[in-house]
XYZ file of C-alpha atoms in Angstrom:
748
model
C 23.938 -1.744 -13.539
C 23.467 -5.465 -13.620
C 20.892 -7.004 -11.341
C 21.411 -10.660 -10.437
C 19.972 -13.309 -12.744
C 17.120 -15.087 -11.011
C 17.085 -18.812 -11.775
C 13.906 -20.449 -12.995
C 13.179 -22.248 -9.738
C 10.175 -24.139 -8.568
C 9.730 -24.668 -4.860
C 10.731 -28.326 -5.166
C 13.697 -27.363 -7.299
C 14.750 -24.868 -4.658
C 14.723 -27.654 -2.089
C 16.588 -30.141 -4.219
C 19.266 -27.661 -5.205
C 19.910 -26.645 -1.628
C 20.324 -30.173 -0.343
C 17.979 -29.902 2.610
C 16.374 -32.869 4.276
C 13.032 -31.092 4.400
C 11.433 -32.101 1.122
C 7.725 -31.397 1.495
C 6.420 -27.864 1.386
C 2.754 -27.169 1.998
C 1.829 -24.401 -0.389
C -1.921 -24.541 -1.125
C -2.703 -26.404 -4.348
C -4.096 -23.337 -6.125
C -0.856 -21.483 -5.468
C 1.618 -24.081 -6.725
C 3.553 -23.850 -9.934
C 4.384 -27.563 -10.046
C 3.637 -29.221 -13.367
C 2.764 -32.577 -11.786
C -0.798 -33.156 -10.575
C -1.334 -32.514 -6.884
C -3.555 -34.565 -4.594
C -6.983 -33.175 -3.832
C -6.906 -30.758 -0.884
C -8.533 -31.739 2.374
C -11.948 -30.194 3.025
C -11.671 -26.699 4.412
C -12.445 -26.248 8.058
C -12.744 -23.161 10.212
C -9.365 -22.009 11.512
C -8.470 -20.220 14.701
C -4.852 -19.826 13.638
C -3.473 -16.283 13.789
C -2.595 -14.096 10.815
C -1.965 -15.751 7.458
C -1.559 -19.171 9.101
C -5.341 -19.417 8.849
C -5.004 -19.815 5.057
C -1.646 -21.620 4.922
C -1.261 -23.592 8.161
C 1.679 -25.908 7.430
C 4.914 -24.823 9.088
C 7.042 -25.801 6.097
C 5.268 -23.208 3.981
C 6.894 -20.565 6.177
C 10.116 -21.978 7.621
C 12.865 -24.109 6.134
C 15.961 -25.388 7.960
C 18.740 -26.979 5.959
C 21.113 -29.728 7.028
C 23.858 -27.122 7.389
C 21.690 -25.211 9.887
C 20.832 -22.342 7.560
C 17.333 -20.901 7.962
C 15.025 -19.662 5.222
C 11.774 -17.843 5.916
C 9.072 -17.396 3.270
C 6.538 -14.593 3.047
C 3.891 -13.881 0.438
C 4.248 -10.167 1.174
C 6.467 -7.804 -0.801
C 9.034 -5.209 0.166
C 7.564 -1.901 -0.997
C 9.940 0.364 0.899
C 8.271 -0.185 4.266
C 11.138 -2.249 5.687
C 9.464 -5.662 5.422
C 12.684 -7.498 4.626
C 14.154 -6.308 7.905
C 11.145 -6.463 10.214
C 10.142 -10.002 9.223
C 13.709 -11.169 9.793
C 13.582 -9.658 13.279
C 10.330 -11.456 14.061
C 11.578 -14.844 12.877
C 14.960 -14.401 14.544
C 13.319 -13.589 17.858
C 11.435 -16.847 18.125
C 14.132 -18.990 16.494
C 16.783 -17.574 18.860
C 19.196 -16.448 16.165
C 20.364 -13.073 14.923
C 18.334 -11.472 12.103
C 21.366 -11.709 9.816
C 21.097 -15.507 10.058
C 17.691 -15.467 8.361
C 17.381 -15.740 4.594
C 14.047 -14.182 3.627
C 12.286 -14.997 0.348
C 9.482 -12.621 -0.540
C 6.500 -12.935 -2.869
C 7.168 -15.494 -5.622
C 4.446 -17.721 -7.077
C 6.894 -20.645 -7.258
C 8.149 -20.446 -3.698
C 6.014 -18.514 -1.228
C 2.543 -18.708 0.312
C -0.294 -16.872 -1.398
C -0.941 -13.903 0.884
C -2.879 -11.882 -1.665
C -1.832 -8.242 -1.851
C 0.733 -6.342 0.152
C -1.699 -3.589 1.029
C -3.672 -1.980 3.805
C -0.715 -1.939 6.245
C -1.260 -5.643 6.898
C 2.187 -7.172 6.326
C 3.284 -7.316 9.962
C -0.289 -7.836 11.114
C -0.830 -10.935 8.954
C 2.476 -12.264 7.616
C 4.496 -11.154 10.631
C 2.033 -12.831 12.972
C 2.128 -16.040 10.914
C 5.920 -16.095 10.779
C 6.215 -15.415 14.479
C 3.894 -18.225 15.521
C 5.442 -20.620 12.995
C 8.943 -19.746 14.192
C 7.978 -20.273 17.826
C 6.526 -23.696 17.065
C 9.564 -24.677 14.991
C 11.797 -23.751 17.932
C 9.697 -25.932 20.213
C 9.914 -28.825 17.742
C 13.698 -28.479 17.560
C 13.975 -28.433 21.339
C 11.804 -31.542 21.599
C 13.914 -33.405 19.020
C 17.097 -32.364 20.806
C 15.628 -33.705 24.029
C 15.061 -37.072 22.360
C 18.638 -37.211 21.067
C 20.270 -36.000 24.270
C 17.975 -37.889 26.603
C 17.143 -34.678 28.459
C 13.655 -33.356 29.255
C 12.712 -30.531 26.885
C 12.057 -28.122 29.754
C 15.753 -28.356 30.675
C 16.906 -27.327 27.209
C 17.046 -23.937 25.556
C 17.509 -22.696 22.019
C 20.438 -20.373 21.611
C 22.291 -19.002 18.576
C 21.108 -21.744 16.209
C 21.671 -24.568 18.671
C 19.756 -26.385 21.365
C 21.814 -26.407 24.548
C 21.463 -28.750 27.538
C 22.148 -28.066 31.223
C 25.567 -29.718 30.989
C 26.589 -27.651 27.962
C 25.937 -30.381 25.425
C 24.559 -28.816 22.258
C 23.067 -29.809 18.925
C 22.907 -27.434 15.972
C 19.570 -26.945 14.267
C 20.889 -28.684 11.155
C 21.708 -31.813 13.166
C 18.050 -32.066 14.175
C 16.625 -31.915 10.653
C 14.774 -35.014 9.459
C 12.538 -35.587 6.466
C 9.185 -33.798 6.706
C 9.750 -32.757 10.314
C 8.095 -29.395 9.653
C 5.317 -30.801 7.513
C 2.789 -30.280 10.290
C 0.058 -27.741 10.795
C 0.613 -24.831 13.121
C -0.895 -25.076 16.576
C -3.300 -22.392 17.717
C -1.877 -22.360 21.250
C 1.815 -21.901 20.451
C 3.537 -20.096 23.284
C 5.467 -16.985 22.295
C 8.433 -15.435 24.042
C 7.797 -12.853 26.747
C 8.647 -9.233 25.868
C 11.262 -8.990 28.622
C 13.303 -11.731 26.901
C 13.466 -10.097 23.464
C 16.794 -9.724 21.705
C 15.539 -8.759 18.223
C 11.980 -7.406 18.372
C 11.911 -3.737 19.270
C 15.648 -3.327 18.760
C 17.331 -1.100 16.172
C 18.616 -2.953 13.117
C 19.848 -1.427 9.891
C 17.426 -2.056 7.045
C 18.807 -4.606 4.618
C 17.218 -2.955 1.564
C 18.733 0.493 2.054
C 22.435 0.197 1.087
C 21.831 -0.560 -2.603
C 19.209 2.175 -2.801
C 21.484 4.932 -1.523
C 24.665 3.856 -3.317
C 23.286 3.363 -6.820
C 23.353 -0.389 -6.464
C 21.147 -3.078 -7.955
C 18.088 -2.136 -5.948
C 15.079 -2.136 -8.256
C 13.469 -3.991 -11.136
C 14.455 -0.945 -13.205
C 18.084 -1.991 -12.594
C 17.735 -5.555 -13.880
C 20.056 -6.501 -16.717
C 19.796 -10.174 -17.685
C 22.074 -11.853 -20.258
C 20.821 -11.239 -23.788
C 18.147 -8.823 -22.609
C 16.401 -6.481 -25.051
C 14.546 -3.249 -24.354
C 10.912 -2.442 -25.113
C 8.862 0.713 -25.133
C 5.104 0.977 -25.534
C 3.124 3.583 -27.456
C -0.015 4.498 -25.562
C -3.172 6.001 -27.061
C -3.523 9.756 -26.405
C -6.705 9.199 -24.370
C -8.770 6.432 -22.799
C -11.259 6.230 -25.669
C -8.800 6.575 -28.571
C -8.745 3.847 -31.234
C -5.750 3.142 -33.453
C -6.427 3.873 -37.134
C -2.924 3.473 -38.540
C 0.880 3.634 -38.127
C 3.959 3.161 -40.323
C 5.394 -0.163 -39.225
C 7.989 -0.628 -41.965
C 9.773 2.647 -41.231
C 10.079 1.786 -37.553
C 11.294 -1.761 -38.215
C 14.055 -0.354 -40.382
C 15.472 1.806 -37.583
C 18.864 0.829 -36.054
C 18.692 -1.874 -33.398
C 14.974 -2.578 -33.739
C 14.269 -6.314 -33.426
C 10.466 -6.366 -33.276
C 7.287 -4.338 -33.498
C 4.387 -5.763 -31.507
C 0.890 -4.766 -32.633
C -2.261 -6.271 -31.147
C -5.444 -4.222 -31.520
C -4.708 -0.842 -29.932
C -1.572 -2.168 -28.226
C 1.665 -0.975 -29.821
C 5.243 -1.628 -28.736
C 8.726 -1.626 -30.185
C 11.701 -3.762 -29.104
C 15.357 -2.896 -29.679
C 18.780 -4.158 -28.672
C 19.691 -0.992 -26.770
C 17.489 1.135 -24.545
C 17.857 4.462 -26.325
C 17.266 2.741 -29.648
C 13.921 1.619 -28.240
C 13.140 5.163 -27.059
C 13.872 6.634 -30.503
C 11.805 3.950 -32.210
C 8.922 4.560 -29.813
C 8.983 8.282 -30.585
C 9.029 7.611 -34.309
C 6.124 5.188 -34.006
C 4.130 7.634 -31.875
C 4.705 10.375 -34.460
C 3.261 8.256 -37.266
C 0.377 6.654 -35.355
C -3.104 8.042 -35.951
C -5.997 7.727 -33.531
C -9.717 8.366 -33.461
C -10.809 10.143 -30.284
C -14.014 11.395 -28.716
C -14.939 13.610 -25.772
C -15.784 11.344 -22.817
C -14.706 13.157 -19.644
C -16.866 15.365 -17.405
C -16.330 19.003 -16.429
C -13.478 18.943 -13.924
C -14.891 21.971 -12.109
C -18.188 20.167 -11.496
C -16.908 16.892 -10.030
C -19.149 17.041 -6.959
C -22.228 17.357 -9.138
C -20.967 14.579 -11.401
C -20.523 12.221 -8.448
C -23.973 13.013 -7.057
C -25.711 12.289 -10.351
C -23.695 9.112 -11.024
C -24.824 7.078 -8.004
C -25.620 3.440 -8.815
C -26.745 2.389 -5.331
C -26.537 3.419 -1.691
C -25.042 1.171 0.974
C -25.343 1.507 4.735
C -21.906 1.521 6.335
C -23.286 1.809 9.858
C -26.611 2.530 11.536
C -26.576 2.897 15.301
C -29.243 4.257 17.635
C -32.034 6.541 16.537
C -32.306 8.110 13.109
C -32.254 11.541 14.741
C -31.959 12.999 18.221
C -33.151 16.309 19.662
C -30.494 18.874 20.390
C -29.636 22.525 20.672
C -27.982 22.975 17.296
C -27.260 21.127 14.049
C -24.080 21.785 12.048
C -23.464 20.727 8.431
C -20.505 20.735 6.047
C -19.468 19.389 2.644
C -15.947 18.350 1.531
C -14.333 17.178 -1.710
C -11.143 15.507 -2.854
C -9.699 15.745 -6.371
C -8.305 12.826 -8.351
C -4.717 12.291 -7.235
C -1.923 10.157 -8.642
C 0.728 7.949 -7.091
C 3.364 9.937 -8.943
C 6.013 7.259 -8.510
C 9.452 8.827 -8.879
C 10.624 5.851 -10.945
C 8.270 5.110 -13.873
C 6.980 1.540 -13.891
C 9.121 -1.269 -15.262
C 9.123 -5.054 -15.566
C 11.126 -7.856 -17.156
C 9.627 -10.974 -18.753
C 10.945 -14.043 -20.502
C 9.234 -16.969 -22.249
C 11.110 -20.240 -22.079
C 9.820 -23.762 -22.601
C 6.216 -22.617 -22.365
C 6.693 -20.773 -19.054
C 6.380 -16.983 -18.916
C 8.419 -15.604 -16.009
C 7.782 -12.012 -14.994
C 9.877 -9.955 -12.593
C 7.528 -7.282 -11.333
C 6.935 -4.717 -8.610
C 3.343 -5.869 -8.303
C 1.808 -5.815 -4.834
C 0.204 -9.210 -5.472
C 2.164 -11.855 -7.369
C -0.635 -14.427 -7.351
C -3.422 -12.080 -8.537
C -1.070 -10.625 -11.147
C -0.211 -14.134 -12.356
C -3.903 -14.949 -12.715
C -4.609 -11.804 -14.758
C -1.562 -12.221 -16.998
C -2.398 -15.895 -17.612
C -5.928 -14.955 -18.659
C -4.568 -12.244 -20.949
C -2.176 -14.739 -22.589
C -4.783 -17.507 -22.740
C -2.698 -19.992 -20.733
C -3.202 -21.814 -17.403
C -1.898 -19.943 -14.335
C 0.854 -22.520 -13.804
C 2.348 -21.381 -17.122
C 3.090 -17.964 -15.609
C 5.474 -17.263 -12.760
C 5.551 -13.843 -11.076
C 8.539 -12.901 -8.926
C 8.322 -9.738 -6.866
C 11.260 -7.460 -7.530
C 11.354 -4.095 -5.808
C 10.489 -1.028 -7.840
C 11.271 2.646 -7.321
C 7.784 3.774 -6.444
C 4.485 2.317 -5.327
C 2.087 3.402 -2.525
C -0.907 1.671 -3.982
C -1.927 0.291 -7.355
C 0.273 2.260 -9.727
C 1.503 1.068 -13.121
C 3.530 -1.933 -11.859
C 0.949 -4.578 -12.819
C 0.443 -2.959 -16.221
C 4.170 -2.900 -16.934
C 4.277 -6.595 -16.022
C 1.465 -7.298 -18.486
C 3.223 -5.236 -21.181
C 6.429 -7.221 -20.699
C 4.619 -10.571 -20.669
C 2.725 -9.789 -23.871
C 5.766 -8.463 -25.728
C 7.924 -11.392 -24.599
C 5.644 -13.831 -26.448
C 7.094 -12.490 -29.685
C 10.684 -13.173 -28.600
C 10.972 -16.632 -26.976
C 13.974 -17.279 -24.717
C 14.852 -13.575 -24.730
C 14.492 -11.430 -21.590
C 12.425 -8.348 -22.438
C 12.635 -5.248 -20.260
C 9.779 -2.751 -20.430
C 10.326 0.744 -19.049
C 7.548 3.321 -19.067
C 8.221 6.982 -19.837
C 7.303 9.755 -17.378
C 4.267 10.945 -19.341
C 3.001 7.347 -19.653
C 3.204 6.919 -15.877
C 1.312 10.161 -15.257
C -1.344 9.670 -17.920
C -2.064 5.961 -17.561
C -1.554 4.945 -13.936
C -4.772 4.388 -11.921
C -5.545 7.483 -9.842
C -6.787 7.839 -6.308
C -10.525 8.485 -6.756
C -12.231 11.833 -6.392
C -14.665 11.947 -3.461
C -17.510 13.996 -2.067
C -18.524 13.847 1.600
C -21.250 15.521 3.621
C -21.384 15.636 7.424
C -24.185 16.656 9.751
C -24.179 16.581 13.556
C -26.561 17.638 16.287
C -25.148 18.970 19.580
C -26.842 19.103 22.963
C -26.849 22.107 25.297
C -23.374 21.207 26.568
C -21.969 20.969 23.058
C -21.647 17.168 23.045
C -22.535 15.266 19.873
C -25.840 13.385 20.149
C -26.422 12.566 16.492
C -24.066 12.093 13.525
C -24.910 11.665 9.832
C -22.163 11.172 7.264
C -22.550 10.511 3.532
C -19.820 9.805 1.032
C -19.826 9.619 -2.762
C -17.136 7.422 -4.240
C -16.476 4.366 -6.335
C -14.669 1.143 -5.428
C -11.054 2.134 -4.679
C -9.559 -1.226 -5.610
C -9.365 -2.277 -9.276
C -6.230 -4.378 -8.966
C -5.917 -7.629 -10.884
C -8.461 -9.090 -10.978
C -8.894 -10.261 -14.412
C -7.065 -9.375 -17.605
C -9.457 -6.431 -17.918
C -7.675 -4.731 -15.023
C -4.509 -4.527 -17.145
C -3.971 -1.845 -19.799
C -2.575 -4.405 -22.231
C -5.622 -6.601 -21.713
C -7.939 -3.712 -22.503
C -6.017 -2.626 -25.599
C -5.544 -6.071 -27.188
C -7.715 -7.005 -30.133
C -9.384 -9.610 -27.933
C -10.266 -6.713 -25.591
C -10.841 -7.830 -22.030
C -13.347 -5.466 -20.393
C -12.719 -4.055 -16.910
C -14.182 -5.998 -14.009
C -17.617 -4.652 -13.013
C -17.374 -2.382 -9.982
C -19.242 -3.658 -6.935
C -20.276 -2.009 -3.703
C -18.387 -3.893 -0.987
C -18.704 -2.822 2.632
C -16.373 -4.726 4.943
C -14.400 -4.160 8.160
C -11.307 -3.398 6.064
C -13.105 -0.578 4.323
C -12.687 0.719 0.793
C -14.090 4.061 -0.304
C -15.783 3.920 3.099
C -12.539 3.283 5.009
C -12.601 5.337 8.239
C -16.019 6.748 7.340
C -17.250 5.609 10.766
C -15.776 7.958 13.363
C -14.109 6.324 16.343
C -15.705 8.960 18.535
C -18.464 7.916 20.936
C -21.728 9.149 19.448
C -24.965 7.393 20.492
C -26.800 7.895 17.180
C -24.893 7.393 13.919
C -25.735 6.971 10.261
C -23.055 6.515 7.599
C -24.043 5.914 3.962
C -21.943 5.172 0.893
C -23.435 6.585 -2.307
C -21.700 4.193 -4.658
C -20.481 5.421 -8.036
C -19.926 2.320 -10.156
C -18.050 3.900 -13.055
C -15.479 6.677 -12.858
C -14.682 8.685 -15.996
C -10.926 8.259 -15.449
C -8.978 5.156 -14.481
C -8.900 4.757 -10.684
C -7.694 2.282 -8.103
C -6.059 2.027 -4.697
C -3.985 5.006 -3.615
C -2.410 4.724 -0.169
C -5.110 4.745 2.508
C -7.992 4.418 0.019
C -11.008 6.359 1.295
C -9.421 6.953 4.712
C -7.498 10.009 3.509
C -10.595 11.960 2.489
C -12.860 10.557 5.198
C -10.489 11.411 8.040
C -9.818 14.832 6.517
C -13.570 15.444 6.444
C -14.324 14.052 9.906
C -11.429 15.818 11.615
C -12.197 19.127 9.886
C -15.792 18.752 11.013
C -14.778 17.885 14.595
C -12.922 21.190 14.797
C -16.004 23.036 13.585
C -18.109 21.298 16.236
C -15.555 22.196 18.924
C -15.767 25.846 17.862
C -19.558 25.758 18.080
C -19.267 24.123 21.514
C -16.681 26.762 22.543
C -14.347 23.957 23.620
C -10.621 23.350 23.306
C -10.226 21.220 20.201
C -8.118 18.529 21.891
C -10.364 18.425 24.954
C -13.389 18.134 22.680
C -11.976 15.028 21.057
C -11.122 13.471 24.413
C -14.655 14.248 25.605
C -15.971 11.923 22.907
C -13.481 9.084 23.369
C -13.492 6.249 25.902
C -10.865 4.057 24.201
C -7.801 4.394 26.489
C -5.296 3.848 23.684
C -6.960 6.507 21.551
C -6.846 8.921 24.455
C -3.201 8.055 25.103
C -1.908 8.995 21.644
C -3.920 12.227 21.732
C -2.504 13.123 25.125
C 1.062 12.253 24.109
C 0.880 14.271 20.881
C -0.656 17.260 22.662
C 1.896 17.144 25.485
C 4.952 16.749 23.245
C 3.709 19.535 20.977
C 2.903 21.872 23.856
C -0.697 22.177 22.726
C -2.663 25.339 23.331
C -5.843 26.513 21.652
C -5.051 30.155 22.335
C -4.985 32.581 19.396
C -1.689 33.041 17.534
C -0.271 35.948 15.530
C -2.151 36.721 12.319
C -1.543 34.129 9.631
C -0.283 31.460 12.025
C -2.335 28.580 13.410
C -2.226 25.241 15.188
C -3.997 22.153 13.964
C -4.797 18.814 15.555
C -6.293 15.573 14.260
C -6.683 11.930 15.234
C -7.766 8.611 13.752
C -7.412 4.900 14.271
C -6.598 3.619 10.809
C -9.465 1.460 9.522
C -10.750 1.635 13.131
C -8.766 -1.537 13.856
C -5.142 -0.694 12.982
C -2.735 1.937 14.341
C -3.839 4.841 16.507
C -2.326 8.145 15.431
C -2.663 11.725 16.652
C -0.882 14.720 15.154
C -0.388 18.378 16.019
C 1.245 20.904 13.728
C 1.798 24.589 13.174
C 1.126 26.367 9.872
C 1.912 29.800 8.476
C -0.377 31.196 5.789
C 0.997 33.856 3.443
C -2.074 35.816 2.441
C -0.473 37.480 -0.585
C 0.986 34.369 -2.224
C -1.507 31.814 -0.899
C 1.343 29.592 0.301
C 0.914 27.418 3.383
C 4.123 26.510 5.219
C 4.110 23.758 7.838
C 6.874 24.523 10.335
C 6.577 22.036 13.190
C 4.899 18.613 13.390
C 4.524 16.298 16.389
C 2.901 12.901 16.099
C 2.166 10.001 18.453
C 1.477 6.529 17.085
C 0.470 3.237 18.709
C 0.733 0.220 16.407
C 0.704 -2.424 19.117
C 3.994 -4.133 19.811
C 6.710 -2.156 18.054
C 8.825 -4.653 16.109
C 11.090 -2.091 14.430
C 10.702 1.353 16.032
C 12.954 3.041 13.468
C 10.810 1.704 10.625
C 7.657 2.887 12.401
C 9.144 6.363 12.660
C 10.299 6.262 9.023
C 6.926 5.108 7.739
C 5.088 7.715 9.782
C 7.387 10.537 8.716
C 6.960 9.445 5.116
C 3.188 9.310 5.489
C 3.126 12.818 6.945
C 5.206 14.236 4.092
C 3.174 12.368 1.499
C -0.032 13.748 2.958
C 1.465 17.241 3.037
C 2.055 16.911 -0.682
C -1.427 15.559 -1.398
C -3.089 18.186 0.761
C -1.235 21.268 -0.466
C -0.457 20.527 -4.109
C -1.791 17.441 -5.851
C -4.703 17.224 -8.297
C -5.038 15.516 -11.684
C -6.251 17.877 -14.407
C -8.129 16.955 -17.577
C -10.338 18.398 -20.306
C -13.307 16.692 -21.945
C -11.045 14.282 -23.861
C -7.583 13.866 -22.347
C -5.660 13.839 -19.077
C -3.495 16.976 -18.960
C -1.170 16.219 -16.007
C 1.608 14.669 -18.089
C 4.634 15.844 -16.084
C 5.729 17.409 -12.804
C 4.999 20.949 -13.982
C 1.363 19.979 -14.586
C 1.244 17.855 -11.443
C 3.344 19.602 -8.764
C 4.391 17.727 -5.623
C 6.067 18.665 -2.343
C 9.612 19.949 -2.789
C 12.448 19.723 -0.273
C 12.141 23.449 0.418
C 8.592 22.901 1.729
C 9.467 20.093 4.165
C 8.717 21.165 7.787
C 11.620 22.326 9.942
C 10.949 19.452 12.332
C 8.851 16.286 12.311
C 8.729 14.386 15.609
C 7.246 10.891 15.825
C 6.703 9.372 19.267
C 6.078 5.614 19.289
C 3.670 4.538 22.013
C 4.798 0.947 22.459
C 2.586 -1.867 23.769
C 4.870 -4.899 24.225
C 3.077 -8.221 23.944
C 0.011 -6.765 22.215
C -1.015 -7.704 18.642
C 0.652 -5.981 15.721
C -1.347 -3.136 14.175
C -0.638 -1.866 10.664
C 1.031 1.548 10.671
C 2.228 2.520 7.171
C -0.982 4.304 6.134
C -2.068 5.706 9.488
C -0.712 9.254 9.051
C -2.250 10.358 5.764
C -5.769 11.233 6.933
C -4.870 12.877 10.246
C -2.178 14.998 8.588
C -4.688 16.415 6.101
C -7.134 17.127 8.932
C -4.480 18.846 11.029
C -3.424 21.075 8.101
C -7.042 22.006 7.451
C -7.560 22.848 11.108
C -4.353 24.863 11.339
C -5.470 26.908 8.322
C -8.831 27.542 9.989
C -7.090 28.576 13.214
C -4.728 30.899 11.311
C -7.307 32.618 9.082
C -10.762 32.045 10.520
C -11.724 30.510 7.169
C -12.377 26.881 6.287
C -11.323 25.329 2.982
C -13.571 22.347 2.267
C -11.907 21.127 -0.930
C -8.639 19.248 -1.439
C -5.975 20.260 -2.345
C -5.219 23.556 -0.590
C -3.542 25.154 -3.617
C -2.333 28.748 -3.583
C -5.132 29.715 -5.944
C -7.747 28.166 -3.668
C -6.251 29.772 -0.556
C -6.308 33.230 -2.126
C -9.866 32.740 -3.358
C -11.084 31.752 0.114
C -9.248 34.699 1.694
C -10.604 37.094 -0.927
C -7.180 38.054 -2.273
């Protein structure tokens, strides 16, 4: 398959080539790729602008209208399979009064788009969507005002419609006819008036996702599919373990193999380049067979991870402290939970393409942050950031910080040896499994005091975890940077407590408890490579909190749904719980032996989507298998831009969490990671997908967007845990719920 060749554009070159009259684009100075010096930026001032407009306020950084009336929208966020390319078109089209198909959307590219950091934390619609919507609304108002000047008609008598501004007498001017130089080179206004929900024609309506056809027909969908003219293929040879040092390899024999055009060796970094892909694979295998390494035992006992985390604490941070340290009550309940290391397990191993031409290294990459990745790659190469351009190109797999950034660094480093030649790097399956950053192991402990009525009067929660985000960063966050002879060390891990959350994400329960203490026992250094896996600490924290809430409800002799509602005043939280319970047909009555119902709730990050879930599980005592038969979920993510995408993302999150919760754990000995393939790291199979998964969208037209893509993972794990407890009378405190663990808990 041949992916399209992306031209080496700068933002100004893009403008010139397209022939638009808008010639000034306000990308912040630090984000530009232009080779010419830029004027000093104006002093920063506090902004009240919504979403990402606060960092990039100029309208022409987001919207471009050409003289022919065509519309281009720019976003610094990437399409990761969440439907961004469709949803952002809908948002822009709504305020610009055109159909979504009329919008050309350009996603994360350091030469063309705003710097919006990472596409992470379910913040694309929340931040970029909000910025694009407000910018689009103001652009529409500017066009209407300019049409009023040309037509001699008051602006309040004009309306935008299908790419034109129409007057009361039918006179109309197309958007392109209203374009003048720099007319959008103005800062966004904080008080821009948005359309009313009852007038929507695009937001909230069903539109086919633009990224799907190529993905389901074998088209040119992913960076793995890219085939540029004259492109060569590279494969890397990784060390057998984190601490291994290269002591030798037979370079001459590999160079003599058919099709081989280069061997790249820099410290412990080894790669081979060949004209054809399978030639590169054979050369890689030959090189790996001759390479010798010095290794040492450096990993802890996998069966004693909780103890390892407890003894590895660098400092303790207070996540929240409310009310009294303790409160008198009738009974105190305690519990401890753990989560294993888990991998992204991307179905398509990481890939990237890079080319060096005229001193500029261009990298096509599935990174979640083109600007941070550019910075890290530039440091690794020893060049200024403007000498590296990163273009986001979709990849077949993501859900956090997997190997995409590392593949980009591999390609960039290898390409230096072959100027003006596109170099495609493709990882192998075992490389993806053994070298991607894992979701961190965690330990949590919960303690609550109940009054005579069973209500919670005091809550203590402690978590042991490291920083879940080790994305670029510096060159030390890249495998190639660590393996090079120059050897860039990893960035020091820091305890960072913020509203967005990290390892502590969702550690504060949304439930109303007068006295709360939440502490993060920070582990600075993990023995294996870790970073952001979808949801970060929220998955384990919600699993722990929701498991514990069920235990408290049992002690209080209360219905588990009613018990949650008893401790919630937030009307939107109550609403999703009530909808999920009603649609499921909730009852806390006993079920036949081996069958149970589970329920769980969370508001992701305590400021994103509300989600409640009910499900039914069957536990086979003899085999230890847990089968989830029926799932009902209710989700409120504010105004629903693309209901189908919300349902798709939530269904996907539920299935992903099912896989994490029932199957997934990284295994290792004292020296090496052992989970090199799918047999050693099993995941959910189609045969284990529930018979039905219902997602009910609780829409709130006109309300702010709330991120939704990661809202389901924690509640799903909690609901499975609670269904198992309901079915068996036993509680499993450790993730995942493998067959072996189930049988051990049941005494089989």
